[in-house]
Each structure stands twice: as structure tokens, then as C-alpha cells.
mmCIF file of N, CA and C in Angstrom:
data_model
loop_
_atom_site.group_PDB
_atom_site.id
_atom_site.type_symbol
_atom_site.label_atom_id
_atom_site.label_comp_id
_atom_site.label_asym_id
_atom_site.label_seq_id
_atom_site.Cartn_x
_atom_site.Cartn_y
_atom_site.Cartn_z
ATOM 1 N N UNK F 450 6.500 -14.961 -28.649
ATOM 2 C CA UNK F 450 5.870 -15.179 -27.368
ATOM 3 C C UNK F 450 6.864 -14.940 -26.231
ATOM 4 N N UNK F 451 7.932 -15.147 -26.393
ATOM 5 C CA UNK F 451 9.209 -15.259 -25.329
ATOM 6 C C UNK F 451 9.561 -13.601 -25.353
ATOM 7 N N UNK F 452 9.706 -13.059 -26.152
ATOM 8 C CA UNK F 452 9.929 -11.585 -26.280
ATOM 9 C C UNK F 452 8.618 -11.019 -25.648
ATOM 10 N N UNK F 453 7.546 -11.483 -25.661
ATOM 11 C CA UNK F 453 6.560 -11.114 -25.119
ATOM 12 C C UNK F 453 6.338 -11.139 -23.515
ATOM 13 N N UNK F 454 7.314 -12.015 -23.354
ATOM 14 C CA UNK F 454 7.024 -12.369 -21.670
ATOM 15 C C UNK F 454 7.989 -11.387 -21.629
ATOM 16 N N UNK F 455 9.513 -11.640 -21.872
ATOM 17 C CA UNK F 455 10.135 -10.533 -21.274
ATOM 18 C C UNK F 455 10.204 -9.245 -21.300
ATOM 19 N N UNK F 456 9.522 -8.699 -21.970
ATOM 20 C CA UNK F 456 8.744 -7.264 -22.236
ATOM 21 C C UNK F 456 7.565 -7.218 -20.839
ATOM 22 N N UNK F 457 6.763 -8.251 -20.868
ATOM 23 C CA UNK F 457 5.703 -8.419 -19.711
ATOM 24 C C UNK F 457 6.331 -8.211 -18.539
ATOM 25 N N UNK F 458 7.862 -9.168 -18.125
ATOM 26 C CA UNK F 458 8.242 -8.786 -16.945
ATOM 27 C C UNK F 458 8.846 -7.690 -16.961
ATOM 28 N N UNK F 459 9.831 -7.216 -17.851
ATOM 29 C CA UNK F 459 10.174 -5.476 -17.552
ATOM 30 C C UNK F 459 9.535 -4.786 -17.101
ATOM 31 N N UNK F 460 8.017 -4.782 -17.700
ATOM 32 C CA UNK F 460 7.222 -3.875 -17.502
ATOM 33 C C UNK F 460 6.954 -4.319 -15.803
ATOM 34 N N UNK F 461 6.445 -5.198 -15.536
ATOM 35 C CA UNK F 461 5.940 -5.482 -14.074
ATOM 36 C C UNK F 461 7.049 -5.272 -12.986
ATOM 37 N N UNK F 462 8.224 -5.201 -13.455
ATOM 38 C CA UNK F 462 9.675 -4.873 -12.610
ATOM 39 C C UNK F 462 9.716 -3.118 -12.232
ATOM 40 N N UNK F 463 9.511 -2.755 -13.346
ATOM 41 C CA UNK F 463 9.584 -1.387 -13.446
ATOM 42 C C UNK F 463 8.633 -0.719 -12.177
ATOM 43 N N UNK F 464 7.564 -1.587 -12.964
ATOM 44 C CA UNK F 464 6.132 -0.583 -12.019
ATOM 45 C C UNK F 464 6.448 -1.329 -10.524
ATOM 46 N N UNK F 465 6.643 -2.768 -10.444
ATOM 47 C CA UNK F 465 7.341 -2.737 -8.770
ATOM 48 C C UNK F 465 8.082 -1.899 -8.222
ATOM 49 N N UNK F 466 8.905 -1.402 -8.956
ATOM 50 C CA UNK F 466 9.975 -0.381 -8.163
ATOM 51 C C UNK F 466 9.274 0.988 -7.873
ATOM 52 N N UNK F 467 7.990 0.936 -9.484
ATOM 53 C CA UNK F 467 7.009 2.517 -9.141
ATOM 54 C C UNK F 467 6.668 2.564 -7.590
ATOM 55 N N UNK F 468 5.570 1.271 -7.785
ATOM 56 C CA UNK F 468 4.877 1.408 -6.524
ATOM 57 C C UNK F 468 5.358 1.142 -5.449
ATOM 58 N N UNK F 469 6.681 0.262 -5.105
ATOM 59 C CA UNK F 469 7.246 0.536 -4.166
ATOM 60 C C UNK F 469 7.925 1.963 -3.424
ATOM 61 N N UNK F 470 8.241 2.600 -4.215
ATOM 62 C CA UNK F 470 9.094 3.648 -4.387
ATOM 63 C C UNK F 470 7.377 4.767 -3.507
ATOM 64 N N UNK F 471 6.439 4.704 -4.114
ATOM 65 C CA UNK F 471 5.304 5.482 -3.989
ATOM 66 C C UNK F 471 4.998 5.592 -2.007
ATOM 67 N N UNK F 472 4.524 7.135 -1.549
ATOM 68 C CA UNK F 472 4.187 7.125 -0.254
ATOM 69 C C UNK F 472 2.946 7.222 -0.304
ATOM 70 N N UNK F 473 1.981 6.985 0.777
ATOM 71 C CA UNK F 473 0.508 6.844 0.578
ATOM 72 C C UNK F 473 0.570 7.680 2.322
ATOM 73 N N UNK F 474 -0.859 8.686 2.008
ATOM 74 C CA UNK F 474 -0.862 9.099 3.985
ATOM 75 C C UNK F 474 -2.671 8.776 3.794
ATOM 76 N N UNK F 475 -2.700 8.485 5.067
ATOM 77 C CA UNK F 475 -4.003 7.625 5.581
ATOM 78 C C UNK F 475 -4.574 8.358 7.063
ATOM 79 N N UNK F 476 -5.636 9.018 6.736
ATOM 80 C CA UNK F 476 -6.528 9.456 8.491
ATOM 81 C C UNK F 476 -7.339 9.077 9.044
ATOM 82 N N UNK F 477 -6.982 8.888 10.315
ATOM 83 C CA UNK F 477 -8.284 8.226 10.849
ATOM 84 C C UNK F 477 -8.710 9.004 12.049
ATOM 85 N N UNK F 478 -9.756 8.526 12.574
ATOM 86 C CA UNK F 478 -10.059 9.236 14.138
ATOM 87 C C UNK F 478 -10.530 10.641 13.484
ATOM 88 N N UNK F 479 -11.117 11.078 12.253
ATOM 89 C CA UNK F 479 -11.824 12.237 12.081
ATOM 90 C C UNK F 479 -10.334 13.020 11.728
ATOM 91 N N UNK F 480 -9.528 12.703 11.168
ATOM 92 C CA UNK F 480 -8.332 13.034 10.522
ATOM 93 C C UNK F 480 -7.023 13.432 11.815
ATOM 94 N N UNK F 481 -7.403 13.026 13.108
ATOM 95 C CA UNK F 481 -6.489 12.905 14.367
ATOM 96 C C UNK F 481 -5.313 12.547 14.568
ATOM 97 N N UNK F 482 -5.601 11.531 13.446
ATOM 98 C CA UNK F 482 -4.234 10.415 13.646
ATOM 99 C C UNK F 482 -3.539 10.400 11.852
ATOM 100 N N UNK F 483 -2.797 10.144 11.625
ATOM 101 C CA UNK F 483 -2.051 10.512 10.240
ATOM 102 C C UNK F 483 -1.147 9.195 9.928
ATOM 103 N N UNK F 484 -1.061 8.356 9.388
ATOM 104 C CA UNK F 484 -0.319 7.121 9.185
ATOM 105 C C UNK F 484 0.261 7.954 8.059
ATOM 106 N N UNK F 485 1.865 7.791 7.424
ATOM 107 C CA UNK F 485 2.363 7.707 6.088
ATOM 108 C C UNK F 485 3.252 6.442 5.816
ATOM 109 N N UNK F 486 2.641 5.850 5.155
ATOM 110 C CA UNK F 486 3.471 4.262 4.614
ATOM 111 C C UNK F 486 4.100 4.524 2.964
ATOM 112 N N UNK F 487 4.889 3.921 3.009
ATOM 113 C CA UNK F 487 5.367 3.815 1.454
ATOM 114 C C UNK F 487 5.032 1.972 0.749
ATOM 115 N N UNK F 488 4.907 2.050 -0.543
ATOM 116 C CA UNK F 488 4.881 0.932 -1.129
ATOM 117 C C UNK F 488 5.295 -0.578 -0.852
ATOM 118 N N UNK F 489 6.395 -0.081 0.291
ATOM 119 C CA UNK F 489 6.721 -1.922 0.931
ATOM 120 C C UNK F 489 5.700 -2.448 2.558
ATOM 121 N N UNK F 490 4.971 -1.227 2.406
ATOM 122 C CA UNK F 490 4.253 -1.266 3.441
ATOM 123 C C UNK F 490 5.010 -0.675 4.873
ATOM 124 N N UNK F 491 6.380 -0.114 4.583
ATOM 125 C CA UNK F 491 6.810 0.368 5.945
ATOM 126 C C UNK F 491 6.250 1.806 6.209
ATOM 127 N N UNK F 492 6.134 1.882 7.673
ATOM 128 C CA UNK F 492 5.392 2.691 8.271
ATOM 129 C C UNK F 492 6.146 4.088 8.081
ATOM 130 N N UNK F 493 6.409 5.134 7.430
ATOM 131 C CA UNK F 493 7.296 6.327 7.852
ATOM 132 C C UNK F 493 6.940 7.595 8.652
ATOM 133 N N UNK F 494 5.697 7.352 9.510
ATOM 134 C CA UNK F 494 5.349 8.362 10.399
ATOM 135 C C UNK F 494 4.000 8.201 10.720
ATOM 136 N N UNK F 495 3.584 8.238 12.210
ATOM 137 C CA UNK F 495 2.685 8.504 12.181
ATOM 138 C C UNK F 495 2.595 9.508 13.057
ATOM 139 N N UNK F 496 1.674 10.336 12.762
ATOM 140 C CA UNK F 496 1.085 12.020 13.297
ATOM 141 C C UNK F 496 -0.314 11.670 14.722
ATOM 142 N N UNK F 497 -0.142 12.380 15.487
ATOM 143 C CA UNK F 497 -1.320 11.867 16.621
ATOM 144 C C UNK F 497 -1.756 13.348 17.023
ATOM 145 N N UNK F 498 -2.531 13.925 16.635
ATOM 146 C CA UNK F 498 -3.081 15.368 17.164
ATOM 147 C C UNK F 498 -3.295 15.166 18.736
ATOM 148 N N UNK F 499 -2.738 16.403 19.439
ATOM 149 C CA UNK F 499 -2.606 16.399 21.252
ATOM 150 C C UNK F 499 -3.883 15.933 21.755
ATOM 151 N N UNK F 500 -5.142 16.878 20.401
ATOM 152 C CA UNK F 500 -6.457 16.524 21.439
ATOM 153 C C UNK F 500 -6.600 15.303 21.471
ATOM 154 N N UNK F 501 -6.746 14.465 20.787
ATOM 155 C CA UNK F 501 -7.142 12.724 21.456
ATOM 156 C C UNK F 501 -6.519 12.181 22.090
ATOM 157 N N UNK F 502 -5.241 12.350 22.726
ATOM 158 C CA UNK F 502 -4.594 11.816 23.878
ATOM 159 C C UNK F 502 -5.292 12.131 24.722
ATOM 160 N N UNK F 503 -6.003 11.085 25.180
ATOM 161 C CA UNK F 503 -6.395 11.273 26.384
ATOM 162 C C UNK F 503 -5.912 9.939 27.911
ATOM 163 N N UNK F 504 -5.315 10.532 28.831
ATOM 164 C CA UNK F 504 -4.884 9.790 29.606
ATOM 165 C C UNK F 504 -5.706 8.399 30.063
ATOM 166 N N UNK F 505 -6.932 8.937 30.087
ATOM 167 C CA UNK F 505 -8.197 8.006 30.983
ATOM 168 C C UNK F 505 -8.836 6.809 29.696
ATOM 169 N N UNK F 506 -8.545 7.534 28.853
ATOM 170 C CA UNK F 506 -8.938 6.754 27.263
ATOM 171 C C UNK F 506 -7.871 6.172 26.134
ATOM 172 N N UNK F 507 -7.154 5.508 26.913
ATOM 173 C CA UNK F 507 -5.793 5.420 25.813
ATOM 174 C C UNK F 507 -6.242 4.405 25.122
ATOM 175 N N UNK F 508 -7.722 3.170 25.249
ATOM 176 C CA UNK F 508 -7.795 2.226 23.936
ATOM 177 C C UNK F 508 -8.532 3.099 22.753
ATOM 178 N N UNK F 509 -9.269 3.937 23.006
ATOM 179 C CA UNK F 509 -9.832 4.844 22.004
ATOM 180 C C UNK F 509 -8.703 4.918 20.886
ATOM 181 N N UNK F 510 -7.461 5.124 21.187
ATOM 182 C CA UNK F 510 -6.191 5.643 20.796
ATOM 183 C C UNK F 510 -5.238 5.110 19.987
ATOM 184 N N UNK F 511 -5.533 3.878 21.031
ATOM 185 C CA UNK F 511 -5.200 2.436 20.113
ATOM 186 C C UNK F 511 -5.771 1.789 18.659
ATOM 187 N N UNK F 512 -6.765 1.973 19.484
ATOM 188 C CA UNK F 512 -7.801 1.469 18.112
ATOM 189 C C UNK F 512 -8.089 2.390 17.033
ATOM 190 N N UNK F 513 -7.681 3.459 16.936
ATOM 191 C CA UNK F 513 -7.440 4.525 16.287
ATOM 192 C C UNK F 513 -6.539 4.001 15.611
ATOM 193 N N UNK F 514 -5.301 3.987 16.154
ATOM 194 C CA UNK F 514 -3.670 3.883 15.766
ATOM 195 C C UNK F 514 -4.346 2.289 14.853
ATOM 196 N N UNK F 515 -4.558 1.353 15.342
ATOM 197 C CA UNK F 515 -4.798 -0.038 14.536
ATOM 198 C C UNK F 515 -5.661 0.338 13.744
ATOM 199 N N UNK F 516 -6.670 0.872 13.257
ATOM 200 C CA UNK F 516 -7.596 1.256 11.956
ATOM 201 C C UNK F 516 -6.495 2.131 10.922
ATOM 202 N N UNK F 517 -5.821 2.880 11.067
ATOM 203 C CA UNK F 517 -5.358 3.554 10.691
ATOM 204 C C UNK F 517 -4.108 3.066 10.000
ATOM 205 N N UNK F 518 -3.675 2.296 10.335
ATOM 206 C CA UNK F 518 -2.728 1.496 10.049
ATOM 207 C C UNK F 518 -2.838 0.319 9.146
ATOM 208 N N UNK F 519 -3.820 -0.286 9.325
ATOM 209 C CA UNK F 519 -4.692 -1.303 8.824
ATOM 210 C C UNK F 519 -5.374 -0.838 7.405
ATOM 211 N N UNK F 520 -5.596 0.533 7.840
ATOM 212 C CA UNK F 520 -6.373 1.128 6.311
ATOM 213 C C UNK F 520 -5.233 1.468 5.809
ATOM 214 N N UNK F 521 -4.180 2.215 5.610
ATOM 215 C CA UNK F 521 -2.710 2.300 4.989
ATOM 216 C C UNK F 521 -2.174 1.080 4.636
ATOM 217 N N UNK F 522 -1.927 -0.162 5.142
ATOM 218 C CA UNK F 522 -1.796 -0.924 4.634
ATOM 219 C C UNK F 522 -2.878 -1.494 3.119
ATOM 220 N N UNK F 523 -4.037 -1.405 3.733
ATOM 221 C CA UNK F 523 -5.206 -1.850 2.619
ATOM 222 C C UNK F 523 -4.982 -1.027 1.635
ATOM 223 N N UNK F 524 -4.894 0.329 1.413
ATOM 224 C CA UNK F 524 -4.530 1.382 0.657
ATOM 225 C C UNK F 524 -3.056 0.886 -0.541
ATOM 226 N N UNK F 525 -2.035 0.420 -0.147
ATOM 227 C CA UNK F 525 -1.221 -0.185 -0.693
ATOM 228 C C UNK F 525 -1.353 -1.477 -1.583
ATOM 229 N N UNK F 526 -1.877 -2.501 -0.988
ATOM 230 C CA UNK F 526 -2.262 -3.463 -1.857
ATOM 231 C C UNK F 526 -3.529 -3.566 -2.430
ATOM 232 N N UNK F 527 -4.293 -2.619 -2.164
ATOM 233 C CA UNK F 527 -5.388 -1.659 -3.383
ATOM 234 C C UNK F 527 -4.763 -1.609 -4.369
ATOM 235 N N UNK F 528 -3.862 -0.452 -3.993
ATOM 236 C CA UNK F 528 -3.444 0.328 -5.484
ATOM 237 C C UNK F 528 -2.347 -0.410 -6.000
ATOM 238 N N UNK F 529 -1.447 -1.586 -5.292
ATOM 239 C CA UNK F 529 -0.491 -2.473 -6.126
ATOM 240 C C UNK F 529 -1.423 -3.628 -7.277
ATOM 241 N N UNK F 530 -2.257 -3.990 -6.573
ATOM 242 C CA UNK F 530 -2.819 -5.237 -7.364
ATOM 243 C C UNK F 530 -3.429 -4.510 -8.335
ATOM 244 N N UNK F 531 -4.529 -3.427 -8.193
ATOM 245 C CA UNK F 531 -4.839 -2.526 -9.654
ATOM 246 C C UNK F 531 -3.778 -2.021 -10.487
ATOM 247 N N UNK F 532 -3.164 -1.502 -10.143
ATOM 248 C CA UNK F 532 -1.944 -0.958 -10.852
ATOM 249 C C UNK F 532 -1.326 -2.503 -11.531
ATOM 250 N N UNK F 533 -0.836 -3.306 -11.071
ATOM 251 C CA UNK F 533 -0.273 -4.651 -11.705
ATOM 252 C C UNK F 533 -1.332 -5.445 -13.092
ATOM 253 N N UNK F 534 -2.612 -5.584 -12.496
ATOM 254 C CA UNK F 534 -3.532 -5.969 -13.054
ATOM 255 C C UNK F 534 -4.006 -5.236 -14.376
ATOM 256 N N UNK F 535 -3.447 -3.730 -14.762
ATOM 257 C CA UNK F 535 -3.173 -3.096 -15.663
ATOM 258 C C UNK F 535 -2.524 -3.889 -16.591
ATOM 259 N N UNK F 536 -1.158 -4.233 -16.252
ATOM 260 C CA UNK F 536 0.093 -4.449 -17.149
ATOM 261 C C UNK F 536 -0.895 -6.755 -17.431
ATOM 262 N N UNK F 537 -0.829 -7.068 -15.961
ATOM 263 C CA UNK F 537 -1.428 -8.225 -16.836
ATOM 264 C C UNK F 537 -2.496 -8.702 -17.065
ATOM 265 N N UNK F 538 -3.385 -8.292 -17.024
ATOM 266 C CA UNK F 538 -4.862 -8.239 -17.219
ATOM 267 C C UNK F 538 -5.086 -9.912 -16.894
ATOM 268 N N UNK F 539 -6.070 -10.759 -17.436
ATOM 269 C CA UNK F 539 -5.953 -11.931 -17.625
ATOM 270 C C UNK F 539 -4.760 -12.997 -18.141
ATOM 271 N N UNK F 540 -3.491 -12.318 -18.445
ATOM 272 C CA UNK F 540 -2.831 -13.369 -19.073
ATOM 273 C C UNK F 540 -2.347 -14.228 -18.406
ATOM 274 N N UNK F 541 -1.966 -14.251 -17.501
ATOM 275 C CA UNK F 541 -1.503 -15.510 -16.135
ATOM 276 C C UNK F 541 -3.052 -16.554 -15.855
ATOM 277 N N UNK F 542 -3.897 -16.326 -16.187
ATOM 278 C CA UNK F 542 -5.336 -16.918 -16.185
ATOM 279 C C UNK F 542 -5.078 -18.393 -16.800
ATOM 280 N N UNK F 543 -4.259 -17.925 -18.139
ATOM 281 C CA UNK F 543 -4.307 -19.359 -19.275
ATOM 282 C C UNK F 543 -2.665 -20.155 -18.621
ATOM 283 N N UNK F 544 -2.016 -19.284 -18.260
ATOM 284 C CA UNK F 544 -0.497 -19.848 -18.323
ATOM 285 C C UNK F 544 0.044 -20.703 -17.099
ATOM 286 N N UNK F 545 -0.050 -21.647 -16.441
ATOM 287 C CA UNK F 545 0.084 -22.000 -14.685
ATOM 288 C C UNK F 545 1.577 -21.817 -14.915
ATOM 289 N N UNK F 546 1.992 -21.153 -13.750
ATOM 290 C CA UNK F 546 3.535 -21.421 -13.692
ATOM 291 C C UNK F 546 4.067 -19.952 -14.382
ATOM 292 N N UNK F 547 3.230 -19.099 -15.416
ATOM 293 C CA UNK F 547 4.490 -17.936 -15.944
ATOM 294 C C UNK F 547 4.279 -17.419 -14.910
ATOM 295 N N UNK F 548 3.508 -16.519 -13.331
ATOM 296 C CA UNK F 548 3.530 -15.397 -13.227
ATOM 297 C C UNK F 548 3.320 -16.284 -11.546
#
């Protein structure tokens, strides 16, 4: 059972470093705006096409930029908790305290 856990956490160490390591790109505004985040959730670019700058409309822009951002984030702890939930399916269910 003890060889079993520590096999369990290797494995969940490993794939932390996967999915951290992993970049995700996210569009919003009709593909305008371009978020790219990586696995710790830091932001590494975001892209803003000229046409939606618009001077007279800059919350349009905003709220663009915050959906977009917001969905890149969601996108990440999507695919961390599925991806994790792979390796432990139910077993932390029975155990309080291993995980």
C-alpha cells in the first residue's frame, strides 16, 4: 500500500510539472484578442488586433481583455483537474488526509 502511494505521488509530481510546464492560447472578441497562459496560470502574451481599439469604446476592450483572460484561466484548471483526476480517480474519496 505504501509503495502504492509513492508510485501515486510520482506519478502526480511528474504530471504537475507536465501541466505546468504546458501553454494554452485562448480568443475572444471573435478571435481579436489572443491571451497565451502557461500551466501556473501566468499570463505570457496577450495579442489585441488594431481593429477593436477603439478610442470612444475602450470598455468593449476591457471586457474583452477580462473574458479572455478569465476563459484562459478556466482552460487551465479544466485541463489540470481532468488530467490529475486520471492518475487519482476516486482514491482520495476513502483516505482523509492522503491527498
Amino acid at each position: 500500500m505504501i509503495r502504492q502511494a509513492q508510485k501515486l505521488q510520482e506519478d502526480m509530481e511528474a504530471l504537475q510539472a507536465d501541466l505546468n510546464a504546458r501553454e494554452y492560447t485562448v480568443k475572444a472578441g471573435g478571435g481579436m484578442v489572443t491571451v497565451q497562459i502557461n500551466g501556473l496560470k501566468e499570463i505570457l502574451d496577450i495579442a489585441i488586433e488594431p481593429e477593436i481599439v477603439d478610442p470612444d469604446d475602450v470598455e468593449t476592450l476591457q471586457d474583452i481583455l477580462v473574458a479572455a483572460v478569465n476563459e484562459a484561466i478556466k482552460r487551465v484548471e479544466d485541463t489540470n483537474s481532468a488530467e490529475m483526476s486520471k492518475i487519482t480517480g476516486s482514491m482520495g474519496m476513502g483516505m482523509p488526509g492522503l491527498f
